Amino acid sequence: MTNFKAYLNHISLDCVIFGFHENQLKVLLLQMKYTKKWALPGGFVKKEESFEEAAERVLKERTGMDNIFLQQFHVFSDPKRSEMNPAVKDLEKSGSGEGLDWFSQRFISTGFYALVDFHKVDPAPDFFSDKCEWKALEEIDNLMMDHRQILDKALETLRLHLTYQPIGYNLLPKKFTMPELQKLYETILGKSLDRRNFQRKILSYKILNKLDERKKGGAYKAPYLYEFNLENYNKALKEGFSGSW
Amino acid sequence: MTNFKAYLNHISLDCVIFGFHENQLKVLLLQMKYTKKWALPGGFVKKEESFEEAAERVLKERTGMDNIFLQQFHVFSDPKRSEMNPAVKDLEKSGSGEGLDWFSQRFISTGFYALVDFHKVDPAPDFFSDKCEWKALEEIDNLMMDHRQILDKALETLRLHLTYQPIGYNLLPKKFTMPELQKLYETILGKSLDRRNFQRKILSYKILNKLDERKKGGAYKAPYLYEFNLENYNKALKEGFSGSW
């Protein structure tokens, strides 16, 4: 991007893109060309765009995907958050002064989290980065600016959502086993769960259809496959799990 | 406000201030001087302020109160939302051209909801309004711009929060009866609840201390008073009700 006049001043967005792969929760990150700092994919809002349209555009550019499950979760507005923007350093080092004024201004950033099917993502770096890679949560240390705080807040939000909303539709394959679903919950919550309690509880929410089909390969007594009951799943996503009050 | 240069362009906030009075959920609204439209209290972000500081400032100005319970809930960014800003009309009618450019720009607004003790609020209109009043939810019809949508989203968020978080500390007096707490829940949810189920459920969350004291006045067998167990209340506010997973 070089046509900064197409965008609104002061307004940015950052995306925490979660994928589930090899029983690990992973986040899509960019590595900046010059400072080598890791960052969340982000962008700005065009004068004729809504925030949601801008976030969809950024996600499409970084992942190649449309129709991603996307949720606003918090606005980050510390007046000093933009002071350490390494994009400025990157621009200085690259020799081109273009964009320095733009990136030197104060940005208030809205965080979006996205849940995606790991296998469908085709990661692509942006103008400032030369790498776009998945990192497992445990591998991630410091990130540029307040991006670590943004990631932590996304994770905290996701954990809180687990207490009243379903999860998994955008993260798991269409058919999955109970142990796979449990592993997803354990990964997000960062703790192990009792197998029988988990099963009893998740079944009580009526968001799963048990299939008359077992996982192929492996043991003689392979686990049954499940799929989400999308009608109930989407209802619970909107209203919270029923029977709450 | 006239010194528009002190504020960031394009960035605004709107506050949905809830109070509980005479068994009704009420919202603090402003009536615009010239167009007579009703509006949510709102404002802008100063160059050296965070969003939270700006929202606290706006709330202080409209209610006279400090330390209000305040929560961001959504960013409203429809590119056309500012086109119908009646502040522009009000300024034209008032004869002063000052501020016309400022109010004619596109604003992306972050919604905050606040929960306050009705009796502590001293409502004060702002520059554009000549009334600042509490309105019961059922009394509220159209509001200016997308403020009705902002109010509805705040209410939807509050209802969803009830499924996993406590509520009431900022809305009820320090000591309250079980029927008063139930009425608060019923008002927010917009439906009646079974008395015994409500009591069983709310007690299971361990956020209440039953006092050895009955409500004064009234019947021979007046209901017991309760207060919130703030330690558990605040923990549940942060982590969701325990035992969820």
XYZ file of N, CA and C in Angstrom, chain B residues 82-242:
483
model
N -22.406 8.579 9.489
C -22.256 9.987 9.873
C -22.988 10.929 8.934
N -23.519 10.398 7.854
C -24.133 11.280 6.855
C -25.344 12.017 7.404
N -26.031 11.383 8.349
C -27.251 11.993 8.870
C -27.034 12.644 10.227
N -25.816 13.022 10.522
C -25.526 13.599 11.840
C -26.329 14.884 12.076
N -27.300 14.855 12.975
C -28.120 16.058 13.185
C -27.363 17.201 13.842
N -26.149 16.900 14.365
C -25.343 17.985 14.926
C -25.079 19.039 13.845
N -24.925 18.573 12.610
C -24.680 19.504 11.502
C -25.883 20.433 11.335
N -27.078 19.832 11.348
C -28.307 20.638 11.234
C -28.443 21.603 12.406
N -28.134 21.103 13.589
C -28.226 21.954 14.777
C -27.289 23.148 14.663
N -26.098 22.897 14.140
C -25.135 23.986 14.003
C -25.614 24.991 12.960
N -26.177 24.484 11.863
C -26.682 25.390 10.821
C -27.800 26.256 11.379
N -28.707 25.631 12.121
C -29.847 26.373 12.672
C -29.422 27.378 13.738
N -28.349 27.049 14.427
C -27.916 27.938 15.512
C -27.230 29.186 14.953
N -26.978 29.168 13.642
C -26.408 30.360 13.017
C -24.897 30.379 13.014
N -24.257 29.645 13.930
C -22.802 29.634 13.972
C -22.282 28.549 13.055
N -21.371 28.894 12.184
C -20.820 27.903 11.254
C -19.716 27.085 11.898
N -19.314 27.498 13.092
C -18.176 26.861 13.746
C -18.453 25.378 14.016
N -17.502 24.548 13.676
C -17.659 23.130 13.957
C -18.311 22.354 12.823
N -18.813 23.056 11.810
C -19.497 22.363 10.716
C -18.586 21.347 10.032
N -17.347 21.753 9.759
C -16.403 20.842 9.111
C -16.144 19.631 9.998
N -15.949 19.894 11.274
C -15.671 18.815 12.218
C -16.814 17.791 12.227
N -18.034 18.281 12.355
C -19.164 17.360 12.488
C -19.591 16.754 11.150
N -19.044 17.275 10.061
C -19.396 16.717 8.754
C -18.502 15.550 8.357
N -17.436 15.295 9.108
C -16.544 14.193 8.741
C -17.139 12.841 9.136
N -16.529 11.788 8.598
C -16.963 10.432 8.943
C -16.408 10.044 10.307
N -17.278 9.583 11.207
C -16.826 9.096 12.505
C -17.065 7.603 12.642
N -16.062 6.920 13.171
C -16.213 5.527 13.574
C -16.367 5.550 15.092
N -17.456 4.991 15.574
C -17.766 5.160 16.993
C -17.641 3.860 17.774
N -16.954 3.934 18.903
C -16.877 2.790 19.798
C -17.959 2.926 20.863
N -18.735 1.884 21.015
C -19.796 1.887 22.011
C -19.295 1.395 23.356
N -19.649 2.123 24.405
C -19.368 1.707 25.788
C -20.705 1.559 26.493
N -20.839 0.525 27.332
C -22.004 0.579 28.199
C -21.547 0.805 29.627
N -22.386 1.509 30.363
C -22.070 1.836 31.750
C -23.234 1.392 32.615
N -22.926 0.869 33.786
C -23.952 0.473 34.743
C -23.804 1.368 35.956
N -24.847 2.113 36.278
C -24.718 3.102 37.347
C -25.845 2.996 38.361
N -25.567 3.517 39.519
C -26.577 3.643 40.560
C -27.443 4.860 40.224
N -28.672 4.569 39.831
C -29.616 5.601 39.386
C -29.624 6.841 40.290
N -29.607 6.595 41.585
C -29.778 7.704 42.523
C -28.560 8.616 42.631
N -27.427 8.148 42.127
C -26.213 8.961 42.248
C -25.977 9.872 41.036
N -26.830 9.718 40.025
C -26.601 10.451 38.780
C -27.254 11.829 38.826
N -26.478 12.822 38.393
C -26.982 14.183 38.280
C -26.909 14.560 36.801
N -27.982 14.298 36.029
C -27.928 14.422 34.568
C -27.672 15.845 34.085
N -26.753 15.993 33.146
C -26.413 17.316 32.606
C -26.343 17.260 31.080
N -27.104 18.138 30.384
C -27.051 18.168 28.917
C -25.677 18.607 28.422
N -25.396 18.364 27.146
C -24.136 18.854 26.575
C -24.421 20.067 25.677
N -23.420 20.478 24.946
C -23.477 21.665 24.084
C -24.655 21.647 23.112
N -24.994 20.464 22.600
C -26.024 20.349 21.566
C -27.425 20.096 22.101
N -27.512 19.811 23.380
C -28.792 19.335 23.900
C -29.311 20.277 24.976
N -30.624 20.284 25.165
C -31.144 21.057 26.287
C -31.830 20.179 27.329
N -31.855 18.880 27.060
C -32.378 17.960 28.069
C -31.455 16.760 28.200
N -31.327 16.289 29.437
C -30.623 15.034 29.686
C -31.490 14.263 30.670
N -32.109 13.187 30.213
C -33.126 12.507 31.030
C -33.023 10.992 30.952
N -33.485 10.353 32.018
C -33.631 8.905 32.007
C -34.899 8.521 31.243
N -34.781 7.503 30.396
C -35.963 6.975 29.718
C -36.008 5.471 29.950
N -37.178 4.979 30.322
C -37.328 3.526 30.430
C -37.231 2.914 29.037
N -36.689 1.699 28.958
C -36.488 1.045 27.663
C -37.734 1.096 26.785
N -38.908 0.847 27.393
C -40.133 0.772 26.590
C -40.540 2.133 26.028
N -40.058 3.196 26.650
C -40.412 4.543 26.183
C -39.589 4.973 24.976
N -38.469 4.272 24.756
C -37.514 4.749 23.746
C -37.904 4.248 22.367
N -38.055 5.199 21.456
C -38.444 4.838 20.093
C -37.217 5.073 19.195
N -37.320 5.964 18.258
C -36.188 6.278 17.398
C -35.166 7.132 18.128
N -33.912 6.951 17.767
C -32.859 7.826 18.263
C -32.111 8.363 17.047
N -31.296 9.384 17.248
C -30.587 9.969 16.107
C -29.557 8.993 15.513
N -29.256 9.168 14.249
C -28.253 8.363 13.535
C -28.489 6.863 13.787
N -27.410 6.140 14.139
C -27.545 4.702 14.406
C -27.608 4.419 15.908
N -28.012 5.408 16.698
C -27.972 5.233 18.151
C -28.944 4.159 18.652
N -30.044 3.951 17.935
C -30.964 2.872 18.320
C -30.254 1.518 18.160
N -29.502 1.390 17.078
C -28.736 0.159 16.823
C -27.666 -0.027 17.909
N -27.043 1.065 18.324
C -26.019 0.999 19.371
C -26.659 0.561 20.695
N -27.814 1.132 21.005
C -28.532 0.745 22.222
C -28.920 -0.735 22.178
N -29.457 -1.180 21.043
C -29.871 -2.586 20.928
C -28.691 -3.538 21.077
N -27.561 -3.148 20.513
C -26.367 -4.001 20.610
C -25.860 -4.054 22.060
N -25.965 -2.927 22.760
C -25.557 -2.900 24.172
C -26.420 -3.852 24.984
N -27.710 -3.825 24.707
C -28.663 -4.666 25.425
C -28.412 -6.142 25.106
N -28.152 -6.426 23.841
C -27.844 -7.798 23.406
C -26.577 -8.290 24.112
N -25.575 -7.415 24.208
C -24.321 -7.774 24.873
C -24.554 -8.049 26.355
N -25.339 -7.187 26.982
C -25.660 -7.333 28.398
C -26.363 -8.670 28.647
N -27.300 -9.035 27.781
C -28.034 -10.307 27.925
C -27.111 -11.495 27.792
N -26.195 -11.409 26.831
C -25.240 -12.491 26.636
C -24.313 -12.594 27.852
N -23.921 -11.449 28.390
C -23.045 -11.457 29.569
C -23.727 -12.114 30.768
N -25.046 -11.974 30.867
C -25.773 -12.605 31.972
C -25.608 -14.113 31.982
N -25.317 -14.712 30.829
C -25.185 -16.165 30.776
C -23.871 -16.649 31.393
N -22.930 -15.765 31.622
C -21.652 -16.242 32.171
C -21.016 -15.298 33.182
N -21.609 -14.122 33.377
C -21.019 -13.164 34.313
C -22.083 -12.663 35.284
N -21.664 -12.224 36.475
C -22.634 -11.640 37.399
C -23.003 -10.222 36.974
N -24.101 -9.750 37.491
C -24.482 -8.358 37.271
C -25.196 -7.846 38.518
N -25.236 -6.577 38.695
C -26.041 -6.022 39.781
C -25.270 -5.116 40.718
N -23.953 -5.328 40.838
C -23.202 -4.570 41.830
C -23.336 -3.071 41.621
N -23.321 -2.636 40.382
C -23.382 -1.203 40.113
C -24.807 -0.698 39.937
N -25.762 -1.611 39.920
C -27.138 -1.222 39.616
C -28.051 -1.249 40.834
N -27.721 -2.073 41.807
C -28.572 -2.231 42.984
C -27.964 -1.508 44.190
N -28.797 -1.206 45.196
C -28.215 -0.695 46.437
C -27.318 -1.756 47.078
N -26.534 -1.352 48.063
C -25.565 -2.263 48.670
C -26.239 -3.516 49.245
N -27.382 -3.337 49.859
C -28.146 -4.468 50.383
C -29.451 -4.581 49.598
N -29.803 -5.784 49.219
C -30.987 -5.945 48.373
C -31.626 -7.296 48.678
N -32.863 -7.445 48.267
C -33.557 -8.712 48.487
C -33.458 -9.586 47.238
N -33.723 -10.867 47.409
C -33.738 -11.790 46.278
C -34.758 -11.372 45.210
N -35.971 -10.958 45.610
C -36.921 -10.493 44.580
C -36.406 -9.277 43.798
N -35.667 -8.402 44.470
C -35.127 -7.231 43.742
C -34.086 -7.664 42.708
N -33.232 -8.603 43.110
C -32.215 -9.094 42.173
C -32.879 -9.814 40.997
N -33.881 -10.621 41.312
C -34.580 -11.337 40.241
C -35.239 -10.362 39.270
N -35.819 -9.299 39.805
C -36.477 -8.306 38.951
C -35.473 -7.666 38.001
N -34.252 -7.422 38.485
C -33.211 -6.865 37.620
C -32.927 -7.811 36.449
N -32.750 -9.095 36.756
C -32.519 -10.082 35.697
C -33.692 -10.127 34.722
N -34.892 -10.137 35.261
C -36.080 -10.210 34.396
C -36.171 -8.989 33.488
N -35.802 -7.841 34.021
C -35.875 -6.619 33.221
C -34.885 -6.658 32.070
N -33.671 -7.095 32.360
C -32.665 -7.151 31.297
C -33.026 -8.229 30.272
N -33.473 -9.381 30.753
C -33.791 -10.483 29.842
C -35.121 -10.281 29.126
N -35.952 -9.405 29.674
C -37.244 -9.173 29.044
C -38.199 -10.340 29.181
N -38.061 -11.116 30.235
C -38.989 -12.234 30.458
C -39.037 -12.568 31.945
N -40.090 -13.244 32.375
C -40.142 -13.597 33.796
C -39.442 -14.930 34.033
N -38.934 -15.073 35.243
C -38.171 -16.265 35.622
C -38.865 -16.941 36.793
N -38.702 -18.242 36.853
C -39.248 -18.990 37.974
C -38.473 -18.645 39.247
N -39.231 -18.301 40.315
C -38.607 -17.814 41.532
C -37.620 -18.820 42.146
N -38.044 -20.084 42.207
C -37.192 -21.079 42.874
C -35.959 -21.440 42.055
N -36.147 -21.552 40.719
C -34.988 -21.823 39.857
C -33.977 -20.679 39.907
N -34.511 -19.464 39.900
C -33.617 -18.309 39.938
C -32.774 -18.332 41.206
N -33.445 -18.553 42.327
C -32.752 -18.545 43.614
C -31.693 -19.655 43.692
N -32.066 -20.854 43.248
C -31.148 -21.980 43.279
C -29.901 -21.679 42.432
N -30.158 -21.140 41.237
C -29.067 -20.894 40.296
C -28.130 -19.781 40.783
N -28.715 -18.684 41.199
C -27.885 -17.538 41.583
C -27.082 -17.868 42.846
N -27.674 -18.680 43.738
C -26.932 -19.059 44.946
C -25.788 -20.014 44.606
N -25.968 -20.820 43.562
C -24.930 -21.794 43.193
C -23.662 -21.092 42.705
N -23.787 -19.823 42.289
C -22.616 -19.099 41.794
C -21.746 -18.528 42.913
N -22.243 -18.590 44.143
C -21.467 -18.164 45.315
C -21.053 -16.691 45.277
N -21.876 -15.860 44.646
C -21.529 -14.438 44.578
C -22.326 -13.616 45.587
N -23.179 -14.288 46.381
C -24.013 -13.557 47.335
C -23.668 -13.921 48.772
N -23.713 -12.951 49.654
C -23.700 -13.195 51.093
C -25.101 -12.919 51.632
N -25.676 -13.935 52.282
C -26.986 -13.715 52.899
C -26.760 -13.018 54.239
N -27.466 -11.934 54.487
C -27.277 -11.184 55.721
C -28.275 -11.647 56.774
N -27.907 -11.428 58.004
C -28.799 -11.805 59.107
C -29.727 -10.624 59.397
N -30.437 -10.211 58.383
C -31.166 -8.946 58.449
C -32.291 -8.991 57.408
N -33.464 -8.534 57.788
C -34.576 -8.510 56.834
C -34.857 -7.087 56.384
N -35.487 -6.984 55.215
C -35.851 -5.664 54.696
C -36.797 -4.995 55.686
N -36.529 -3.713 55.960
C -37.348 -3.011 56.944
C -38.697 -2.616 56.376
N -39.646 -2.415 57.246
C -40.966 -1.990 56.815
C -41.667 -3.125 56.107
N -42.918 -2.932 55.827
C -43.655 -3.945 55.078
C -44.105 -5.082 55.958
N -44.205 -6.232 55.354
C -44.876 -7.380 55.966
C -44.141 -7.917 57.196
N -44.853 -8.710 57.950
C -44.307 -9.375 59.135
C -43.113 -10.230 58.726
N -43.312 -11.009 57.677
C -42.215 -11.857 57.218
C -41.524 -11.208 56.016
N -40.782 -10.152 56.281
C -40.115 -9.430 55.205
C -38.953 -10.282 54.665
N -38.593 -10.129 53.377
C -37.527 -10.958 52.799
C -36.149 -10.596 53.368
N -35.271 -11.580 53.404
C -33.890 -11.382 53.859
C -33.127 -10.465 52.897
N -32.142 -9.809 53.454
C -31.277 -8.973 52.617
C -30.015 -9.739 52.242
N -29.487 -9.418 51.082
C -28.239 -10.001 50.585
C -27.282 -8.874 50.215
N -26.006 -9.211 50.153
C -25.039 -8.303 49.538
C -24.149 -9.152 48.641
N -23.430 -8.517 47.729
C -22.535 -9.289 46.875
C -21.258 -9.647 47.616
N -20.778 -10.857 47.389
C -19.457 -11.262 47.836
C -18.482 -10.765 46.770
N -17.858 -9.636 47.050
C -17.123 -8.939 45.986
C -15.930 -9.722 45.448
N -15.319 -10.506 46.311
C -14.168 -11.284 45.845
C -14.606 -12.274 44.756
N -15.652 -13.026 45.059
C -16.153 -13.993 44.084
C -16.790 -13.315 42.875
N -17.470 -12.198 43.160
C -18.128 -11.442 42.091
C -17.091 -10.976 41.056
N -16.013 -10.390 41.539
C -15.000 -9.867 40.618
C -14.252 -10.977 39.892
N -14.064 -12.098 40.576
C -13.420 -13.244 39.935
C -14.304 -13.746 38.781
N -15.601 -13.842 39.035
C -16.521 -14.338 38.007
C -16.631 -13.346 36.847
N -16.492 -12.066 37.171
C -16.534 -11.036 36.136
C -15.367 -11.219 35.173
N -14.230 -11.634 35.701
C -13.025 -11.766 34.891
C -12.970 -13.116 34.169
N -13.367 -14.171 34.875
C -13.137 -15.522 34.329
C -14.404 -16.228 33.869
N -15.557 -15.624 34.079
C -16.813 -16.321 33.827
C -17.119 -17.191 35.043
N -18.369 -17.634 35.159
C -18.730 -18.448 36.321
C -17.895 -19.717 36.342
N -17.391 -20.054 37.511
C -16.476 -21.187 37.607
C -17.233 -22.484 37.403
